[in-house]
């Protein structure tokens, strides 16, 4: 499928049909790969990957995905680029647009991504910013669709920090018809504008009680309470032990509820090993699905 949007920075650029279409395309690509099929739909296409931050899943999934689709990916650490010597984002965008067919950037500031996309003539993908992580949510909803065979009508419980992943998951819920109940400390609630906009399309509940959020939930999700964006160890004390996903909390969700975490996880902080390694956990399928959703997204944005 082709997308009407040139860039993917938040998920809000997509229509429900496009979002669901990407999920279905991802599942199809996964099945094809398992059968040994790799159609070179991006032959002679090149992806520039800009990394301001460390990366495991984002880098490997994008680079592998481009290879499997017949294209090529270039890893660009911001420290090795002229950006580190003062070249502007605008000039960088214009230059890379002359060499490559798409730019993926994993950055600290979402403003940088918006500036990059404004001055790039090729598509720009948000590989993670301080405000959003749309690529992760594509993989999350693909995993939910695989396990639950549907999306609309399900309930997601988000526990912990209303961070960049949470913001994009709210958009994903609105695009798919999934309900969300989000339990955070009041000062760590998700973006108000994202919530307001998404409430027009689905139910988004905000609470400070994890037990309220997980009641009758089909999916339980958490993320680290401290990240590259917020590394202050004092933050942890505001989340623990109340916002830890453990076996006791999982029992308040549905018996067949699944557990998601975008990884990397800080075990025994936001989640216990008994949960992340337990039978309800699908985090490794979720991690694998980053590959398949990156491929679907790349093909939709830059396929001739």
mmCIF file of C-alpha atoms in Angstrom:
data_model
loop_
_atom_site.group_PDB
_atom_site.id
_atom_site.type_symbol
_atom_site.label_atom_id
_atom_site.label_comp_id
_atom_site.label_asym_id
_atom_site.label_seq_id
_atom_site.Cartn_x
_atom_site.Cartn_y
_atom_site.Cartn_z
ATOM 1 C CA UNK A 1 0.000 0.000 0.000
ATOM 2 C CA UNK A 2 1.001 3.642 -0.423
ATOM 3 C CA UNK A 3 0.583 6.275 2.272
ATOM 4 C CA UNK A 4 -0.755 9.761 1.641
ATOM 5 C CA UNK A 5 1.659 11.223 4.182
ATOM 6 C CA UNK A 6 5.269 11.882 3.200
ATOM 7 C CA UNK A 7 6.602 11.436 6.749
ATOM 8 C CA UNK A 8 5.802 9.335 9.822
ATOM 9 C CA UNK A 9 6.588 11.298 12.969
ATOM 10 C CA UNK A 10 3.766 10.504 15.409
ATOM 11 C CA UNK A 11 1.134 8.117 13.855
ATOM 12 C CA UNK A 12 -1.409 10.945 13.732
ATOM 13 C CA UNK A 13 -0.464 11.391 10.046
ATOM 14 C CA UNK A 14 -2.220 8.105 9.225
ATOM 15 C CA UNK A 15 -5.863 7.309 8.576
ATOM 16 C CA UNK A 16 -7.389 4.293 10.340
ATOM 17 C CA UNK A 17 -7.378 2.452 7.003
ATOM 18 C CA UNK A 18 -3.674 3.159 6.498
ATOM 19 C CA UNK A 19 -2.767 2.164 10.044
ATOM 20 C CA UNK A 20 -4.668 -1.108 9.855
ATOM 21 C CA UNK A 21 -3.316 -1.699 6.357
ATOM 22 C CA UNK A 22 0.257 -1.420 7.630
ATOM 23 C CA UNK A 23 -0.528 -3.979 10.336
ATOM 24 C CA UNK A 24 -1.960 -6.415 7.787
ATOM 25 C CA UNK A 25 0.963 -5.842 5.402
ATOM 26 C CA UNK A 26 3.375 -6.547 8.268
ATOM 27 C CA UNK A 27 1.685 -9.850 9.048
ATOM 28 C CA UNK A 28 1.820 -10.777 5.369
ATOM 29 C CA UNK A 29 5.533 -9.916 5.124
ATOM 30 C CA UNK A 30 6.239 -12.014 8.213
ATOM 31 C CA UNK A 31 4.514 -15.027 6.706
ATOM 32 C CA UNK A 32 6.382 -14.572 3.437
ATOM 33 C CA UNK A 33 9.713 -14.381 5.232
ATOM 34 C CA UNK A 34 8.972 -17.575 7.159
ATOM 35 C CA UNK A 35 8.403 -19.260 3.777
ATOM 36 C CA UNK A 36 11.772 -18.000 2.538
ATOM 37 C CA UNK A 37 10.379 -15.283 0.313
ATOM 38 C CA UNK A 38 11.982 -11.842 0.097
ATOM 39 C CA UNK A 39 10.612 -9.685 -2.710
ATOM 40 C CA UNK A 40 13.180 -6.950 -3.573
ATOM 41 C CA UNK A 41 10.592 -4.178 -3.745
ATOM 42 C CA UNK A 42 13.185 -1.612 -2.570
ATOM 43 C CA UNK A 43 15.979 -2.649 -4.930
ATOM 44 C CA UNK A 44 18.480 0.208 -5.364
ATOM 45 C CA UNK A 45 16.795 2.225 -2.598
ATOM 46 C CA UNK A 46 18.864 3.638 0.270
ATOM 47 C CA UNK A 47 17.888 4.515 3.849
ATOM 48 C CA UNK A 48 19.938 6.981 5.906
ATOM 49 C CA UNK A 49 19.755 6.173 9.630
ATOM 50 C CA UNK A 50 20.699 8.983 12.020
ATOM 51 C CA UNK A 51 21.342 7.975 15.628
ATOM 52 C CA UNK A 52 21.797 10.466 18.431
ATOM 53 C CA UNK A 53 21.090 7.670 20.924
ATOM 54 C CA UNK A 54 22.074 4.023 21.452
ATOM 55 C CA UNK A 55 19.911 1.496 19.642
ATOM 56 C CA UNK A 56 19.489 -2.259 19.357
ATOM 57 C CA UNK A 57 16.029 -3.055 17.977
ATOM 58 C CA UNK A 58 15.587 0.099 15.891
ATOM 59 C CA UNK A 59 18.940 -0.124 14.137
ATOM 60 C CA UNK A 60 18.933 -3.870 13.517
ATOM 61 C CA UNK A 61 15.311 -4.031 12.369
ATOM 62 C CA UNK A 62 15.639 -1.133 9.923
ATOM 63 C CA UNK A 63 18.988 -2.276 8.545
ATOM 64 C CA UNK A 64 17.879 -5.901 8.216
ATOM 65 C CA UNK A 65 14.552 -4.825 6.776
ATOM 66 C CA UNK A 66 16.164 -2.747 4.032
ATOM 67 C CA UNK A 67 18.474 -5.656 3.177
ATOM 68 C CA UNK A 68 15.590 -8.122 2.966
ATOM 69 C CA UNK A 69 13.667 -5.739 0.704
ATOM 70 C CA UNK A 70 16.648 -5.440 -1.641
ATOM 71 C CA UNK A 71 17.810 -2.010 -0.471
ATOM 72 C CA UNK A 72 20.662 -0.628 1.592
ATOM 73 C CA UNK A 73 20.873 1.178 4.947
ATOM 74 C CA UNK A 74 23.616 3.581 6.066
ATOM 75 C CA UNK A 75 24.271 3.945 9.787
ATOM 76 C CA UNK A 76 25.091 7.558 10.705
ATOM 77 C CA UNK A 77 26.050 8.371 14.264
ATOM 78 C CA UNK A 78 25.431 12.064 14.867
ATOM 79 C CA UNK A 79 28.907 12.266 16.422
ATOM 80 C CA UNK A 80 30.435 11.168 13.107
ATOM 81 C CA UNK A 81 28.427 13.612 11.015
ATOM 82 C CA UNK A 82 29.010 17.288 10.373
ATOM 83 C CA UNK A 83 26.073 17.909 12.712
ATOM 84 C CA UNK A 84 28.580 17.448 15.533
ATOM 85 C CA UNK A 85 30.644 20.313 14.094
ATOM 86 C CA UNK A 86 27.780 22.737 13.762
ATOM 87 C CA UNK A 87 26.207 21.981 10.389
ATOM 88 C CA UNK A 88 22.529 22.832 10.583
ATOM 89 C CA UNK A 89 19.732 20.283 10.511
ATOM 90 C CA UNK A 90 18.350 22.088 7.476
ATOM 91 C CA UNK A 91 21.563 21.660 5.481
ATOM 92 C CA UNK A 92 21.887 18.051 6.604
ATOM 93 C CA UNK A 93 18.343 17.291 5.439
ATOM 94 C CA UNK A 94 18.921 18.887 2.036
ATOM 95 C CA UNK A 95 22.175 16.984 1.543
ATOM 96 C CA UNK A 96 20.867 13.563 2.568
ATOM 97 C CA UNK A 97 17.846 14.089 0.320
ATOM 98 C CA UNK A 98 20.196 14.207 -2.668
ATOM 99 C CA UNK A 99 21.793 10.859 -1.768
ATOM 100 C CA UNK A 100 19.087 8.703 -0.215
ATOM 101 C CA UNK A 101 15.443 7.735 -0.613
ATOM 102 C CA UNK A 102 14.426 7.968 3.038
ATOM 103 C CA UNK A 103 15.763 9.195 6.388
ATOM 104 C CA UNK A 104 15.130 7.510 9.737
ATOM 105 C CA UNK A 105 16.254 9.457 12.792
ATOM 106 C CA UNK A 106 16.436 8.420 16.449
ATOM 107 C CA UNK A 107 16.821 11.674 18.333
ATOM 108 C CA UNK A 108 16.475 13.453 21.650
ATOM 109 C CA UNK A 109 14.224 16.307 20.564
ATOM 110 C CA UNK A 110 11.065 15.912 18.513
ATOM 111 C CA UNK A 111 11.604 19.468 17.275
ATOM 112 C CA UNK A 112 14.730 18.270 15.458
ATOM 113 C CA UNK A 113 12.669 15.664 13.606
ATOM 114 C CA UNK A 114 10.105 18.246 12.560
ATOM 115 C CA UNK A 115 12.884 20.509 11.314
ATOM 116 C CA UNK A 116 14.501 17.595 9.467
ATOM 117 C CA UNK A 117 11.253 16.606 7.762
ATOM 118 C CA UNK A 118 10.440 20.200 6.819
ATOM 119 C CA UNK A 119 13.675 20.563 4.858
ATOM 120 C CA UNK A 120 13.938 17.026 3.482
ATOM 121 C CA UNK A 121 12.558 16.198 0.055
ATOM 122 C CA UNK A 122 12.469 12.474 0.958
ATOM 123 C CA UNK A 123 10.372 10.769 3.654
ATOM 124 C CA UNK A 124 11.463 11.078 7.282
ATOM 125 C CA UNK A 125 10.654 8.396 9.858
ATOM 126 C CA UNK A 126 10.716 8.927 13.605
ATOM 127 C CA UNK A 127 12.846 6.113 15.029
ATOM 128 C CA UNK A 128 12.178 7.565 18.513
ATOM 129 C CA UNK A 129 12.033 11.054 19.961
ATOM 130 C CA UNK A 130 11.293 12.459 23.389
ATOM 131 C CA UNK A 131 7.614 12.838 22.422
ATOM 132 C CA UNK A 132 6.709 9.852 20.224
ATOM 133 C CA UNK A 133 7.765 6.353 19.148
ATOM 134 C CA UNK A 134 5.428 5.413 16.262
ATOM 135 C CA UNK A 135 7.486 2.513 14.912
ATOM 136 C CA UNK A 136 7.252 0.708 18.235
ATOM 137 C CA UNK A 137 3.479 1.007 18.256
ATOM 138 C CA UNK A 138 3.160 -0.516 14.793
ATOM 139 C CA UNK A 139 4.961 -3.583 16.140
ATOM 140 C CA UNK A 140 2.873 -3.585 19.323
ATOM 141 C CA UNK A 141 -0.432 -3.529 17.465
ATOM 142 C CA UNK A 142 0.790 -6.144 15.008
ATOM 143 C CA UNK A 143 1.571 -8.380 17.991
ATOM 144 C CA UNK A 144 -1.838 -7.744 19.532
ATOM 145 C CA UNK A 145 -3.536 -8.555 16.209
ATOM 146 C CA UNK A 146 -1.551 -11.795 15.917
ATOM 147 C CA UNK A 147 -2.399 -12.927 19.437
ATOM 148 C CA UNK A 148 -5.980 -11.658 19.730
ATOM 149 C CA UNK A 149 -7.017 -11.932 16.053
ATOM 150 C CA UNK A 150 -8.595 -8.486 16.265
ATOM 151 C CA UNK A 151 -7.996 -4.965 17.543
ATOM 152 C CA UNK A 152 -11.277 -3.089 17.819
ATOM 153 C CA UNK A 153 -13.073 -3.640 21.100
ATOM 154 C CA UNK A 154 -10.031 -4.725 23.088
ATOM 155 C CA UNK A 155 -8.745 -2.924 26.172
ATOM 156 C CA UNK A 156 -5.126 -1.932 26.778
ATOM 157 C CA UNK A 157 -3.899 -1.106 30.277
ATOM 158 C CA UNK A 158 -0.836 1.145 30.333
ATOM 159 C CA UNK A 159 1.027 1.167 33.650
ATOM 160 C CA UNK A 160 3.789 3.612 34.633
ATOM 161 C CA UNK A 161 5.098 6.672 32.816
ATOM 162 C CA UNK A 162 2.969 8.520 30.269
ATOM 163 C CA UNK A 163 5.976 8.825 27.986
ATOM 164 C CA UNK A 164 6.736 8.903 24.256
ATOM 165 C CA UNK A 165 5.692 5.280 23.749
ATOM 166 C CA UNK A 166 2.462 5.890 25.635
ATOM 167 C CA UNK A 167 1.670 8.945 23.498
ATOM 168 C CA UNK A 168 2.037 6.972 20.279
ATOM 169 C CA UNK A 169 0.074 4.049 21.712
ATOM 170 C CA UNK A 170 -2.816 6.418 22.420
ATOM 171 C CA UNK A 171 -2.791 7.435 18.759
ATOM 172 C CA UNK A 172 -2.684 3.756 17.804
ATOM 173 C CA UNK A 173 -5.701 3.076 20.000
ATOM 174 C CA UNK A 174 -7.643 5.877 18.331
ATOM 175 C CA UNK A 175 -6.759 4.574 14.873
ATOM 176 C CA UNK A 176 -7.772 0.988 15.681
ATOM 177 C CA UNK A 177 -10.750 1.319 18.027
ATOM 178 C CA UNK A 178 -8.940 -0.145 21.019
ATOM 179 C CA UNK A 179 -9.794 1.301 24.424
ATOM 180 C CA UNK A 180 -6.996 2.441 26.752
ATOM 181 C CA UNK A 181 -6.854 2.837 30.503
ATOM 182 C CA UNK A 182 -3.671 4.625 31.554
ATOM 183 C CA UNK A 183 -2.401 4.486 35.136
ATOM 184 C CA UNK A 184 0.341 6.990 35.940
ATOM 185 C CA UNK A 185 1.339 9.274 38.790
ATOM 186 C CA UNK A 186 -0.504 12.551 38.125
ATOM 187 C CA UNK A 187 2.686 14.427 37.254
ATOM 188 C CA UNK A 188 3.637 11.783 34.664
ATOM 189 C CA UNK A 189 0.418 11.685 32.647
ATOM 190 C CA UNK A 190 0.611 11.476 28.839
ATOM 191 C CA UNK A 191 0.414 14.501 26.543
ATOM 192 C CA UNK A 192 -2.906 16.324 27.075
ATOM 193 C CA UNK A 193 -3.344 17.222 23.416
ATOM 194 C CA UNK A 194 -2.774 13.632 22.321
ATOM 195 C CA UNK A 195 -5.375 12.416 24.818
ATOM 196 C CA UNK A 196 -7.898 15.095 23.841
ATOM 197 C CA UNK A 197 -7.551 14.391 20.131
ATOM 198 C CA UNK A 198 -7.749 10.601 20.576
ATOM 199 C CA UNK A 199 -10.824 10.698 22.818
ATOM 200 C CA UNK A 200 -12.798 11.711 19.735
ATOM 201 C CA UNK A 201 -12.247 8.215 18.305
ATOM 202 C CA UNK A 202 -12.046 5.853 21.291
ATOM 203 C CA UNK A 203 -12.196 5.623 25.080
ATOM 204 C CA UNK A 204 -9.072 6.917 26.818
ATOM 205 C CA UNK A 205 -9.224 6.683 30.608
ATOM 206 C CA UNK A 206 -6.675 8.376 32.862
ATOM 207 C CA UNK A 207 -6.225 7.138 36.420
ATOM 208 C CA UNK A 208 -3.597 6.977 39.134
ATOM 209 C CA UNK A 209 -4.668 3.467 40.158
ATOM 210 C CA UNK A 210 -3.075 0.499 38.320
ATOM 211 C CA UNK A 211 -5.843 -1.800 39.587
ATOM 212 C CA UNK A 212 -8.442 0.345 37.824
ATOM 213 C CA UNK A 213 -6.455 0.298 34.591
ATOM 214 C CA UNK A 214 -5.860 -3.456 34.490
ATOM 215 C CA UNK A 215 -9.417 -4.503 35.362
ATOM 216 C CA UNK A 216 -10.719 -6.605 32.448
ATOM 217 C CA UNK A 217 -7.723 -5.625 30.309
ATOM 218 C CA UNK A 218 -6.817 -7.747 27.280
ATOM 219 C CA UNK A 219 -3.317 -6.264 27.071
ATOM 220 C CA UNK A 220 -1.053 -4.946 29.834
ATOM 221 C CA UNK A 221 1.802 -2.657 28.793
ATOM 222 C CA UNK A 222 4.595 -0.902 30.604
ATOM 223 C CA UNK A 223 7.903 0.790 29.858
ATOM 224 C CA UNK A 224 10.934 1.822 31.848
ATOM 225 C CA UNK A 225 10.323 4.488 34.483
ATOM 226 C CA UNK A 226 13.629 6.166 33.633
ATOM 227 C CA UNK A 227 15.034 6.521 30.131
ATOM 228 C CA UNK A 228 17.617 8.348 28.071
ATOM 229 C CA UNK A 229 15.296 11.346 28.209
ATOM 230 C CA UNK A 230 14.704 11.118 31.972
ATOM 231 C CA UNK A 231 17.607 9.408 33.716
ATOM 232 C CA UNK A 232 17.193 10.982 37.174
ATOM 233 C CA UNK A 233 17.216 8.026 39.611
ATOM 234 C CA UNK A 234 14.905 9.956 41.962
ATOM 235 C CA UNK A 235 12.090 9.412 39.453
ATOM 236 C CA UNK A 236 12.013 5.702 40.287
ATOM 237 C CA UNK A 237 10.819 6.372 43.831
ATOM 238 C CA UNK A 238 7.670 7.998 42.445
ATOM 239 C CA UNK A 239 6.707 4.817 40.596
ATOM 240 C CA UNK A 240 7.724 1.973 42.886
ATOM 241 C CA UNK A 241 6.281 -0.218 44.137
ATOM 242 C CA UNK A 242 2.803 0.989 43.077
ATOM 243 C CA UNK A 243 3.373 1.002 39.313
ATOM 244 C CA UNK A 244 5.317 -2.234 38.987
ATOM 245 C CA UNK A 245 3.737 -4.878 36.751
ATOM 246 C CA UNK A 246 3.989 -8.080 38.771
ATOM 247 C CA UNK A 247 2.090 -11.350 38.961
ATOM 248 C CA UNK A 248 -0.420 -9.928 41.434
ATOM 249 C CA UNK A 249 -1.303 -7.029 39.121
ATOM 250 C CA UNK A 250 -1.539 -9.300 36.072
ATOM 251 C CA UNK A 251 -4.180 -11.356 37.875
ATOM 252 C CA UNK A 252 -6.532 -8.367 37.824
ATOM 253 C CA UNK A 253 -6.488 -8.386 34.009
ATOM 254 C CA UNK A 254 -8.303 -11.019 31.948
ATOM 255 C CA UNK A 255 -7.025 -14.578 32.294
ATOM 256 C CA UNK A 256 -5.832 -14.560 28.684
ATOM 257 C CA UNK A 257 -4.306 -11.072 28.834
ATOM 258 C CA UNK A 258 -0.927 -10.607 27.190
ATOM 259 C CA UNK A 259 2.002 -8.533 28.443
ATOM 260 C CA UNK A 260 3.961 -6.083 26.257
ATOM 261 C CA UNK A 261 7.149 -4.111 26.863
ATOM 262 C CA UNK A 262 9.072 -2.244 24.156
ATOM 263 C CA UNK A 263 12.433 -3.182 25.754
ATOM 264 C CA UNK A 264 15.012 -2.775 27.107
ATOM 265 C CA UNK A 265 13.457 -3.642 30.457
ATOM 266 C CA UNK A 266 14.753 -2.873 33.909
ATOM 267 C CA UNK A 267 13.770 -6.097 35.609
ATOM 268 C CA UNK A 268 12.373 -5.885 39.128
ATOM 269 C CA UNK A 269 11.605 -2.201 38.558
ATOM 270 C CA UNK A 270 8.753 -1.567 36.109
ATOM 271 C CA UNK A 271 8.239 -5.331 35.613
ATOM 272 C CA UNK A 272 9.217 -8.470 37.472
ATOM 273 C CA UNK A 273 11.044 -11.351 35.833
ATOM 274 C CA UNK A 274 8.113 -13.602 36.696
ATOM 275 C CA UNK A 275 5.942 -11.541 34.332
ATOM 276 C CA UNK A 276 8.350 -10.747 31.492
ATOM 277 C CA UNK A 277 9.478 -14.391 31.381
ATOM 278 C CA UNK A 278 6.012 -15.753 32.107
ATOM 279 C CA UNK A 279 3.451 -17.420 29.868
ATOM 280 C CA UNK A 280 1.494 -14.208 29.269
ATOM 281 C CA UNK A 281 4.522 -12.311 28.011
ATOM 282 C CA UNK A 282 4.845 -11.787 24.256
ATOM 283 C CA UNK A 283 7.773 -9.352 24.389
ATOM 284 C CA UNK A 284 10.035 -11.429 22.138
ATOM 285 C CA UNK A 285 7.372 -11.691 19.429
ATOM 286 C CA UNK A 286 6.874 -7.953 19.896
ATOM 287 C CA UNK A 287 10.600 -7.328 19.434
ATOM 288 C CA UNK A 288 10.720 -9.528 16.328
ATOM 289 C CA UNK A 289 7.755 -7.714 14.865
ATOM 290 C CA UNK A 290 9.749 -4.486 14.753
ATOM 291 C CA UNK A 291 11.430 -6.022 11.686
ATOM 292 C CA UNK A 292 8.210 -6.797 9.866
ATOM 293 C CA UNK A 293 6.516 -3.483 10.595
ATOM 294 C CA UNK A 294 9.624 -1.515 9.588
ATOM 295 C CA UNK A 295 9.565 -3.353 6.265
ATOM 296 C CA UNK A 296 5.889 -2.603 5.705
ATOM 297 C CA UNK A 297 6.430 1.067 6.583
ATOM 298 C CA UNK A 298 9.498 1.449 4.375
ATOM 299 C CA UNK A 299 7.746 -0.166 1.430
ATOM 300 C CA UNK A 300 4.688 2.053 1.920
ATOM 301 C CA UNK A 301 6.736 5.253 2.025
ATOM 302 C CA UNK A 302 9.400 4.752 -0.641
ATOM 303 C CA UNK A 303 8.290 1.943 -2.933
ATOM 304 C CA UNK A 304 8.218 3.131 -6.546
#
